[in-house]
XYZ file of C-alpha atoms in Angstrom:
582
model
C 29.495 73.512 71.948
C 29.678 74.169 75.670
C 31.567 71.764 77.674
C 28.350 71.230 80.351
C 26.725 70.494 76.752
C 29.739 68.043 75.439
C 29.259 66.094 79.057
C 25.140 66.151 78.524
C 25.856 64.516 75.257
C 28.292 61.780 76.128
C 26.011 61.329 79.623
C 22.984 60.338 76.412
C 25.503 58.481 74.179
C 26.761 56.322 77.160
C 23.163 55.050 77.174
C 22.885 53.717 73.733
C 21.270 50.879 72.565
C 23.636 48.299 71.498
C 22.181 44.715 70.434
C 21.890 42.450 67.580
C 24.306 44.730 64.977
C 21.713 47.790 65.888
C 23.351 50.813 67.261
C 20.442 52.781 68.383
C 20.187 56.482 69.371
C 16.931 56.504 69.001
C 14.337 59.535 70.899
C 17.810 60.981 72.383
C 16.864 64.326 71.218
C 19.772 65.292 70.036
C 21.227 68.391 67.831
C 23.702 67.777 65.854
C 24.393 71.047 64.364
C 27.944 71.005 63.058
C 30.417 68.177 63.094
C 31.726 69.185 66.468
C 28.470 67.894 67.527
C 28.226 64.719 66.019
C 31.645 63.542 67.127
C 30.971 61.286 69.594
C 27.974 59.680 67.545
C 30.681 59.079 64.718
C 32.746 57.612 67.345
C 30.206 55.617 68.045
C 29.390 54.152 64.780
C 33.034 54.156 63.541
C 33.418 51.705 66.970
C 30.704 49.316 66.160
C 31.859 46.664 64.608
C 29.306 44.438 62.244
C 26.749 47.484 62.295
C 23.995 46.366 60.394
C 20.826 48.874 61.711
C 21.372 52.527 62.842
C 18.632 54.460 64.316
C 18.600 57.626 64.240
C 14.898 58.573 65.104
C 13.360 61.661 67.268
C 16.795 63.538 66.826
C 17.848 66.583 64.220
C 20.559 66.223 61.933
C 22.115 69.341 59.674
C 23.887 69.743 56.847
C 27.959 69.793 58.320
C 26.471 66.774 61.053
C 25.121 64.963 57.826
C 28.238 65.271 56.082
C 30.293 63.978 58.624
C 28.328 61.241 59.950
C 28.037 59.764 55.989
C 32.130 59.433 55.821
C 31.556 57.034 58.926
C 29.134 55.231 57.047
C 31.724 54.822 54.063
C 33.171 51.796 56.045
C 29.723 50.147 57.285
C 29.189 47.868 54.353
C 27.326 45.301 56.688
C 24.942 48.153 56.915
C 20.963 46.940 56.201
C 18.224 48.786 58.144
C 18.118 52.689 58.099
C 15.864 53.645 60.704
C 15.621 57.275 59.603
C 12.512 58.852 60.707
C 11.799 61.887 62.220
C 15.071 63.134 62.183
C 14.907 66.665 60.651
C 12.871 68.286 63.734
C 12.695 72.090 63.321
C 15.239 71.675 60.106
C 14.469 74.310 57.139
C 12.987 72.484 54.090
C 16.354 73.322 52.597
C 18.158 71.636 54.789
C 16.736 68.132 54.729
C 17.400 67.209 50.792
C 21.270 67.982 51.102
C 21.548 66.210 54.147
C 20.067 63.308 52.753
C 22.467 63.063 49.398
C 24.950 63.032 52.221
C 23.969 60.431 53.826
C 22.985 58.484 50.932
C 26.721 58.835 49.304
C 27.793 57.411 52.302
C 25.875 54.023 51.919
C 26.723 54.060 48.695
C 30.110 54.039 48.993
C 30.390 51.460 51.673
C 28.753 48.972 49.049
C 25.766 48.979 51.451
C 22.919 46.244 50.683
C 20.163 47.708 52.448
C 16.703 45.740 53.276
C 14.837 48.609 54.929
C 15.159 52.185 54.820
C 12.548 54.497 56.845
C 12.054 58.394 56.241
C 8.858 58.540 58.101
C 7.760 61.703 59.879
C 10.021 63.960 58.085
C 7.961 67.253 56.004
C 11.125 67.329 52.916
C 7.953 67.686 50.274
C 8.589 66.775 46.750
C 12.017 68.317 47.043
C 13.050 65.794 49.568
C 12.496 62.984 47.563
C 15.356 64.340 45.307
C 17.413 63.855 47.984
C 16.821 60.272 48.272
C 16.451 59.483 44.526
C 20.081 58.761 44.218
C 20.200 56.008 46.453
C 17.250 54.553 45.104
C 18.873 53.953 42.144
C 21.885 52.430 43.433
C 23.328 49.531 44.045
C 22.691 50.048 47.555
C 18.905 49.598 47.487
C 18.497 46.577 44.698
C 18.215 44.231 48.220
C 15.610 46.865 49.164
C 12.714 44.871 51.033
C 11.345 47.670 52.894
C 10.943 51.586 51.981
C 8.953 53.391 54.830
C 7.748 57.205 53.772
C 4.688 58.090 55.929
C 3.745 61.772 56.517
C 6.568 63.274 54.651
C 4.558 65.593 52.610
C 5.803 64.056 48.889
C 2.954 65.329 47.325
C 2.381 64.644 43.276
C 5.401 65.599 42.330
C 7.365 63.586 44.859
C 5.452 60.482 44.069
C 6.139 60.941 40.143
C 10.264 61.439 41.237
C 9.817 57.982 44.113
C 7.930 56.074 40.645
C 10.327 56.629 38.339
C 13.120 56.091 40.593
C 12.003 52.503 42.014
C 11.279 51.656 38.396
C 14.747 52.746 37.637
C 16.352 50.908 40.260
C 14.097 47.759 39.048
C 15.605 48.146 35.848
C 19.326 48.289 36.907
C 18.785 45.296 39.665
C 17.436 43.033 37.007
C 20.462 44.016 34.261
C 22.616 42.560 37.178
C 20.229 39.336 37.463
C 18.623 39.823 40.923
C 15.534 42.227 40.345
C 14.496 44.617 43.191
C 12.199 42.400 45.352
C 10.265 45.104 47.605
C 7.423 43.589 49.758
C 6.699 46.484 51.774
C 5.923 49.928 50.743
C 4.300 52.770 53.351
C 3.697 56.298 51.910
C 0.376 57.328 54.019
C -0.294 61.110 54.936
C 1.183 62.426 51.145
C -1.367 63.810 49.432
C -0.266 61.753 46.114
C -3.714 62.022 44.676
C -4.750 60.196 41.575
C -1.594 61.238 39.311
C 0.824 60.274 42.080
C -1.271 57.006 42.987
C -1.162 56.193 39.088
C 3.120 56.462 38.845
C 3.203 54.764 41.666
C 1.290 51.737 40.604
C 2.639 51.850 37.122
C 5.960 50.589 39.342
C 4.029 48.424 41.494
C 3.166 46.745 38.450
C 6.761 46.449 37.135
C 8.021 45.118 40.448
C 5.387 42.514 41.161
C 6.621 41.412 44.565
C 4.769 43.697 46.972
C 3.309 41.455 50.050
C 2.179 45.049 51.933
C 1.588 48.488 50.971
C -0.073 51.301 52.994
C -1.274 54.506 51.193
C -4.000 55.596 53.732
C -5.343 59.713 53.760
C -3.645 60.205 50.233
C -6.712 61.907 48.809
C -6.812 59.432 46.014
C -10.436 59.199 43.885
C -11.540 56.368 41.481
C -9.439 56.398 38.593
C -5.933 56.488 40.838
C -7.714 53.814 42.972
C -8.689 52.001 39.780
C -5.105 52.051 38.624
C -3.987 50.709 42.173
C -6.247 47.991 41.427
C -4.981 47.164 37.929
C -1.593 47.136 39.601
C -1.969 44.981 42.387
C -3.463 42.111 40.417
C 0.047 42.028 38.943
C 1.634 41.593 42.891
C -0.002 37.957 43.625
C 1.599 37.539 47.215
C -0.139 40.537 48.746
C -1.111 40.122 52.367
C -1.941 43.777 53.414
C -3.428 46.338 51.420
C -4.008 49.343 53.453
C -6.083 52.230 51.778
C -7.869 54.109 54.193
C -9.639 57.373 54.158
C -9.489 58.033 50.343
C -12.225 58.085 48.224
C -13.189 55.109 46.366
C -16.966 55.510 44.911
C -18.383 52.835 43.397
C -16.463 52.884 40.653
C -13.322 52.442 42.661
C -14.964 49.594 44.617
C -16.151 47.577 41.824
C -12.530 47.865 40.172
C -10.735 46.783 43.790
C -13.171 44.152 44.140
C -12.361 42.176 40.641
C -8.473 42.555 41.939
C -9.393 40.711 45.123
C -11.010 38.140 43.446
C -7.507 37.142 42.114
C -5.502 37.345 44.671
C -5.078 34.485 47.206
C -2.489 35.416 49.652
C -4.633 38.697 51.243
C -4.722 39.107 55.042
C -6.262 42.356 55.547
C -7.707 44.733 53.987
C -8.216 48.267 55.248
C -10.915 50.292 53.090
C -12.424 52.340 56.218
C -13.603 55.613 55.819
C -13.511 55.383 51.426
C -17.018 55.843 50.714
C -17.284 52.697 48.659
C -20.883 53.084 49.728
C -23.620 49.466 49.243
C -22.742 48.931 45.759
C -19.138 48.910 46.266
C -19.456 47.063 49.568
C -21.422 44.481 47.847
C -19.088 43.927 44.872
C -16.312 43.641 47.831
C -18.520 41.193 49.394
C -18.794 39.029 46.146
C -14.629 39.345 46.285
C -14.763 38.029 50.049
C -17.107 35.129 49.225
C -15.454 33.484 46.278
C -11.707 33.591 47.605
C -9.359 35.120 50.050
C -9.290 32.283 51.795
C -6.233 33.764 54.393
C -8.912 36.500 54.948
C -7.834 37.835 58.232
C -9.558 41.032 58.785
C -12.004 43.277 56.776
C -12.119 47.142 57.548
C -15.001 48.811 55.535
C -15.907 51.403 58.334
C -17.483 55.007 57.634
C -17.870 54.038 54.138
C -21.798 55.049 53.947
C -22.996 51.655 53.510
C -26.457 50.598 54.314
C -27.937 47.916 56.068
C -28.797 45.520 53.028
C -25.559 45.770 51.921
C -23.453 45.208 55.663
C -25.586 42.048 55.698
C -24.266 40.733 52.085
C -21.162 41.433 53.774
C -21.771 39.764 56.877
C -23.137 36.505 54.792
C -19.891 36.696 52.411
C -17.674 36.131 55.602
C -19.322 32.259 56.595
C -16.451 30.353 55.369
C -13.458 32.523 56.267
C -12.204 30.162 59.140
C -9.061 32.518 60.071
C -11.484 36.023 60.311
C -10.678 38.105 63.390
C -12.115 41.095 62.740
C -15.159 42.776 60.381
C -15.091 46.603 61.209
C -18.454 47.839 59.620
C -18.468 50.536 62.493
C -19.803 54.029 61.448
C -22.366 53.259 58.477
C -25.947 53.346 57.733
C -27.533 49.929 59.295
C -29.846 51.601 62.214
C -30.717 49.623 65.239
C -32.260 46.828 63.678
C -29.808 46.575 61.183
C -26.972 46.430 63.973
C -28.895 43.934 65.614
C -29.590 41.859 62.679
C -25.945 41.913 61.593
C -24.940 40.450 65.064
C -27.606 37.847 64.289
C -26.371 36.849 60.733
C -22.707 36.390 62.615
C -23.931 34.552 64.914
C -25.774 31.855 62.700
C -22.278 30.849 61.884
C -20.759 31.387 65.023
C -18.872 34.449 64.144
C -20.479 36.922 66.477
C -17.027 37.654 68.058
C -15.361 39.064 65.040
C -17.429 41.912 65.083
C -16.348 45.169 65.838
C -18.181 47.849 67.940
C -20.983 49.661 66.022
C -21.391 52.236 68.805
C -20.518 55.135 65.778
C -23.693 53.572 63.294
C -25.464 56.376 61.806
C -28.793 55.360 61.931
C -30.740 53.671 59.467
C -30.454 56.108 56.327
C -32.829 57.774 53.733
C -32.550 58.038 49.811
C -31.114 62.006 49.772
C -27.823 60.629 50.539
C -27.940 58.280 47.435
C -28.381 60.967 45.256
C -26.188 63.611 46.845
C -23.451 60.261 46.454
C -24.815 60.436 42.557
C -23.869 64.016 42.048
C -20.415 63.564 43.764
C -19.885 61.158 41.199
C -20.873 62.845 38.292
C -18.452 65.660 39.611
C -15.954 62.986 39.593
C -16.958 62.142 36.002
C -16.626 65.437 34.589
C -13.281 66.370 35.997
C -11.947 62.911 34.458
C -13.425 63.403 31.009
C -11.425 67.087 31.183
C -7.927 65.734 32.100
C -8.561 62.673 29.389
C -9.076 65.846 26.983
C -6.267 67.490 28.254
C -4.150 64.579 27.298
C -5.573 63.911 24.129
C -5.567 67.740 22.466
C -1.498 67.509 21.999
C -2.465 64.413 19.358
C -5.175 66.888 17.840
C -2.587 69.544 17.398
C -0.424 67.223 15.682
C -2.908 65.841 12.854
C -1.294 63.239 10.739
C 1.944 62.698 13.249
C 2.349 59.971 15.244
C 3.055 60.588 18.703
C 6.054 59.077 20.160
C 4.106 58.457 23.750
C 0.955 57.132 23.092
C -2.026 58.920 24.849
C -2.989 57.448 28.411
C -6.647 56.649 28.307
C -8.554 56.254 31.428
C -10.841 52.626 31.226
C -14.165 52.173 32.487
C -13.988 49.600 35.050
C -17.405 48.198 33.751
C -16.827 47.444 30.205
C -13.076 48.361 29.571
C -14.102 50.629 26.756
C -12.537 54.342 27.190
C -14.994 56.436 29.366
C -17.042 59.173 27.188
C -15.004 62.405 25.891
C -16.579 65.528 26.137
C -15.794 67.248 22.968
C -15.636 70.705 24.791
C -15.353 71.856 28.709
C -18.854 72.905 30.075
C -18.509 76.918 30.803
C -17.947 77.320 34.248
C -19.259 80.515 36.435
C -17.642 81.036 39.731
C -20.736 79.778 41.503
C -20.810 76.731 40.102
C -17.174 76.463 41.287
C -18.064 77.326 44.257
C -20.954 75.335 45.050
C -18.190 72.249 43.821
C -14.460 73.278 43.780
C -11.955 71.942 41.885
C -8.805 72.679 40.279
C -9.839 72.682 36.725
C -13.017 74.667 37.324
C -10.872 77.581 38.768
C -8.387 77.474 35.958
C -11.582 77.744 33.434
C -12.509 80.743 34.869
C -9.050 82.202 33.625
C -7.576 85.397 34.917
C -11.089 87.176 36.273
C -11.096 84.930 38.740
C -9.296 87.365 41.230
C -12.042 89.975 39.840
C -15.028 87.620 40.033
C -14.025 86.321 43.556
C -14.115 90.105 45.269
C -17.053 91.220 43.548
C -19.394 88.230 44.399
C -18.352 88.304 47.743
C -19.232 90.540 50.578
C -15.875 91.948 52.026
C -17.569 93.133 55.204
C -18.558 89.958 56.223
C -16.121 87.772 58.079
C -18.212 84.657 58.054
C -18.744 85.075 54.198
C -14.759 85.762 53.527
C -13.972 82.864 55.591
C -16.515 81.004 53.208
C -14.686 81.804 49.847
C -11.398 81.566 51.636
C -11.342 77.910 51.852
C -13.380 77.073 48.836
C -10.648 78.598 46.848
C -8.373 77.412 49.429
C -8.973 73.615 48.877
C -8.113 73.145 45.311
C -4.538 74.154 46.435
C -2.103 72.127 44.603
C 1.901 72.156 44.073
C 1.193 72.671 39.821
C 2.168 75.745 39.207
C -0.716 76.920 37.104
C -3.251 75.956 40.217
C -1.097 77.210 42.694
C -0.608 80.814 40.998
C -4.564 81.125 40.253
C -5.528 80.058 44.180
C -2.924 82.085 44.880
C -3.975 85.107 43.238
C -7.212 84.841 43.474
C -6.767 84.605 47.566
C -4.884 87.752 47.463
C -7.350 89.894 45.347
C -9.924 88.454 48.045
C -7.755 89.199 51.656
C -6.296 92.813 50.382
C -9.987 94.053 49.574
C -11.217 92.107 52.972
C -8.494 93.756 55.262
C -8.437 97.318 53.704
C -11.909 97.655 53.976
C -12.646 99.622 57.426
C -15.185 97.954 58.536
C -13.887 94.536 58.126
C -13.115 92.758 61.845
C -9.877 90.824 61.141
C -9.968 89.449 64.708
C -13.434 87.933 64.046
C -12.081 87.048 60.486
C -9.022 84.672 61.969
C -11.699 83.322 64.997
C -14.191 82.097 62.638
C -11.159 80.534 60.249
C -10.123 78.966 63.384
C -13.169 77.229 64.235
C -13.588 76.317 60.332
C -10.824 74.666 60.137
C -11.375 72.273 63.376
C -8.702 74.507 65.190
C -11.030 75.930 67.679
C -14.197 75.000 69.911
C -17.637 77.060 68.914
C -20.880 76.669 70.274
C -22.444 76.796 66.907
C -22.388 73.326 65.257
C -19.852 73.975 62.588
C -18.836 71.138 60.803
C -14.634 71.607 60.481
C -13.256 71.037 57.046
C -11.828 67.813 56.777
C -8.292 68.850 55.078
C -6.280 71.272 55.978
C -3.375 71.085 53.879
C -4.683 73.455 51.368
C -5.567 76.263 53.678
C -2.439 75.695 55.331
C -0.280 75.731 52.667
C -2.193 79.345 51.863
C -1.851 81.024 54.829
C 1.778 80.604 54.847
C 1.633 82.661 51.527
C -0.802 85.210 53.093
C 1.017 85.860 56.261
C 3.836 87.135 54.695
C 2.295 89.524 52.062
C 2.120 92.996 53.164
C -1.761 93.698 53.288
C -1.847 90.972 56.164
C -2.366 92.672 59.705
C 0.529 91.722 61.567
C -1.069 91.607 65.057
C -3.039 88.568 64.407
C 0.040 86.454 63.736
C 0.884 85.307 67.025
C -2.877 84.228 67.910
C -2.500 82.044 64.446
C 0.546 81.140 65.796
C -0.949 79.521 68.890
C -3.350 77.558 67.388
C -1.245 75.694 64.814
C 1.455 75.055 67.696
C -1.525 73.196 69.915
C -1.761 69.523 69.164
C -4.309 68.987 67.143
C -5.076 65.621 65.354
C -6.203 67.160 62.039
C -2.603 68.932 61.989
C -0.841 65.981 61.888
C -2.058 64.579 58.887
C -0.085 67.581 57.094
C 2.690 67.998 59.077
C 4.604 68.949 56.406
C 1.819 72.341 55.729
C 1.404 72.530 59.367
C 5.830 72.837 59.249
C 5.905 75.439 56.253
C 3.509 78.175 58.319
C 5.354 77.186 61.638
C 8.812 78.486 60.522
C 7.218 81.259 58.900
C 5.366 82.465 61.923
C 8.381 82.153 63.641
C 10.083 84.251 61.731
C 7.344 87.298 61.877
């Protein structure tokens, strides 16, 4: 390191926060590269006496900095709060989970008790959890109050490793007589989805303690909702449940809404933007009127409910004495359904707890019902296949007894298991494209990749661009899906960008403006997830048939800030370093 450098550093570190047992370095920016760099940050925390919170946020740590930094740790036993996010900035993936071991040997060995440890804001993907998973399970985190992962990119896989390594350190914690007591858990922005919702509240059940938890844009459906519900009925002194933007359907709803009913201790509760829709709403509303008596404030915003249904809502809230705030913002009520909302309020003198409705859709018709009925009956018919899935290993076996019993997925109406289809409906690649989903493009087997070119029109940008991110969004880190999207987006781009009279600069303009990335004049509605296509552009920009010229206008784009970008930082990350690279 230069010496104007060394004397820029210690000008920063001379400026640290120092109060209450923090030592604070946070949004200093700094890169600590080697241990020559972090030297006079070690000397900083090897001088603090009684450290018990280090912050370490908005600066990048490596590998040799890591290393070094955890043998200063080894003596901070009074150590408590790891402030710890966003501190991998422009770090490889690679990078980030053997830093982390580092750092986590060196709590460990100081006989650490920690209460809150935060990892927010830092893309390590499922393999970053490994490097945390050790200190989970150690004595070091059975005091554990608070574990902060938002926007880290865990994915399925990472929330299956974080499950079974909370339930792990559960299980040690209470062999020693003091059982892990967590009360707040954060893991929004991850794209868990149903299987990584469901390990996850398999050890929300097993803890019990939970008084928060925050899971918003996780792209989780019914049955991992459902199984968030089942699991939070075990976790009596919730005060916060935060689910926003995922997908509840009715189904989900009805089964959060018989959870509510038994819990006492709820504050808030955040279901904006999950399309629980008027039934849901109104089986929410029968939750709100017959308890939560702490009931604080009620999000169901952008959630397609109509005006019938906002006013059961409304009426539910008469007796909740400490309501601040009903957000019903964004649905279906019309003008005079705003107006009579406002009306029903103010009968009880409640007027003032409503939020804006300026975003209200406008009184709605009866296509939208049963466009919401077909959704669901997709929904349906992906569950019945994975229930199959999980049940043909027992069929195999005729006459064995299986030493896991088979995981059946409930109705939430009767509590009988849901319907079994006895064999997949055939799938044709329209009907997967018309509604994608990972387990219609693995039907289609291998011709996929053959299918895909020949029903598509090659010299059409618009209509690549089309199949692109149909094929695009069933992305997923499971092998099997990610080798046929894969594959089958390859077979697509080579034929696309050989052909001569394919315009690759109109191709990447009209992905752009697809994907929310850039303005049109045409009313194109962007997608509303990017992670997928993200994820399969990085893989396309580095295969050979990819023209080369177009990567630094891609480049530009996915550098600009964009708001849909940041809810998969850790995608948005991947194709960053790759472009980079090119």
């Amino acid at each position: 390191m230069a010496s104007e450098d060394i004397a820029k550093l210690a000008e920063t570190l001379a400026k640290t926060q120092v109060a209450g047992g923090q030592l604070s370095f946070k949004g200093k920016s700094l890169k600590l590269n080697t241990a020559e760099d972090a030297k006079d940050v070690i000397k900083e925390i090897e001088d603090f006496d009684g450290l018990e919170a280090l912050r370490l946020e908005g600066n990048t740590v490596g590998v040799e900095a890591a290393k070094v930094i955890s043998k200063a740790l080894e003596k901070k036993s009074e150590l408590k709060r790891c402030h710890w996010s966003d501190m991998f900035t422009g770090r490889l993936r690679s990078e980030i989970p053997p830093a982390l071991i580092s750092l986590g040997e060196g709590l460990i060995t100081a006989g650490a008790q920690l209460v809150e440890l935060d990892l927010s804001d830092n893309a390590f993907g499922p393999d970053g959890v490994r490097g945390f998973e050790a200190l989970l399970k150690s004595p070091a985190c059975f005091t554990l109050h608070e574990l902060k992962l938002n926007n880290c990119g865990m994915g399925i896989g990472g929330g299956k490793i974080l499950a079974a390594a909370l339930t792990e350190c559960h299980r040690k914690s209470s062999a020693q007589g003091k059982p892990l007591a967590l009360k707040v858990f954060v893991a929004g922005r991850n794209r868990l989805e149903n299987d990584g919702a469901t390990a996850l509240a398999e050890a929300f059940g097993i803890i019990g303690t939970l008084e928060e938890v925050h899971m918003p844009q996780n792209g989780i459906n019914h049955p991992g909702v459902t199984a968030l519900a089942q699991a939070f009925s075990i976790n009596p002194l919730l005060r916060v449940i935060n689910l926003n933007d995922n997908t509840f359907t009715e189904k989900g709803a009805v089964a959060m809404a018989e959870t509510l009913k038994a819990l006492r201790q709820v504050e808030m509760i955040n279901f904006g933007d999950c399309l629980v829709r008027s039934k849901g709403a109104i089986a929410i509303a029968d939750a709100v009127r017959g308890g939560l008596p702490k009931l604080k404030e009620l999000n169901l915003s952008f959630c397609e409910i109509k005006r019938d249904a906002a006013l059961v809502v409304a009426e539910a809230v008469a007796d909740k004495a400490e309501l601040e705030k009903l957000d019903l913002n964004g649905n279906a009520l019309g003008e005079e359904g705003c107006e009579q909302l406002q009306e029903v309020l103010d009968s009880f003198n409640m007027a003032k707890v409503l939020a804006s409705l300026s975003d209200d859709e406008g009184e709605d018709d009866d296509e939208d019902d049963e466009e919401g009925d077909e959704d669901d009956e997709e929904e349906e018919e992906e569950e019945e296949e994975e229930e199959e899935e999980e049940e043909e290993p027992q069929q195999r076996g005729q006459g064995e007894e299986s030493a896991t019993p088979s995981r059946k997925i409930l109705d939430p109406n009767s509590g009988e298991p849901a319907p079994v289809l006895s064999s997949p409906p055939p799938t044709d690649l329209s009907t997967f494209l018309s509604f994608p989903s990972p387990e219609k493009l693995l039907r289609l087997g291998p011709k996929v990749s053959v299918l895909i070119v020949q029903q598509t029109d090659t010299s059409d940008p618009e209509k690549v661009v089309s199949a692109f991110l149909k094929v695009a969004s069933v992305f997923r880190d499971e092998a099997a899906v990610k080798t046929a999207v894969l594959d089958a987006v390859d077979a697509l781009m080579k034929k696309a960008f050989s052909s001569p009279s394919f315009n690759s600069n109109t191709f990447l303009t009209r992905l752009l403006i697809h994907m929310g990335l850039l303005k049109s004049e045409d009313k194109i509605k962007a997608i509303p997830i990017l992670y997928g296509p993200l994820m399969v552009l990085n893989h396309v920009v580095q295969q050979d048939y990819f023209p080369k010229a177009l990567a630094p206008l891609l480049l530009a784009f996915v550098t600009k800030p964009n708001g849909a970008l940041e809810t998969c930082s850790f995608a948005r990350h991947n194709l960053l370093q790759t472009l980079y690279k090119m």
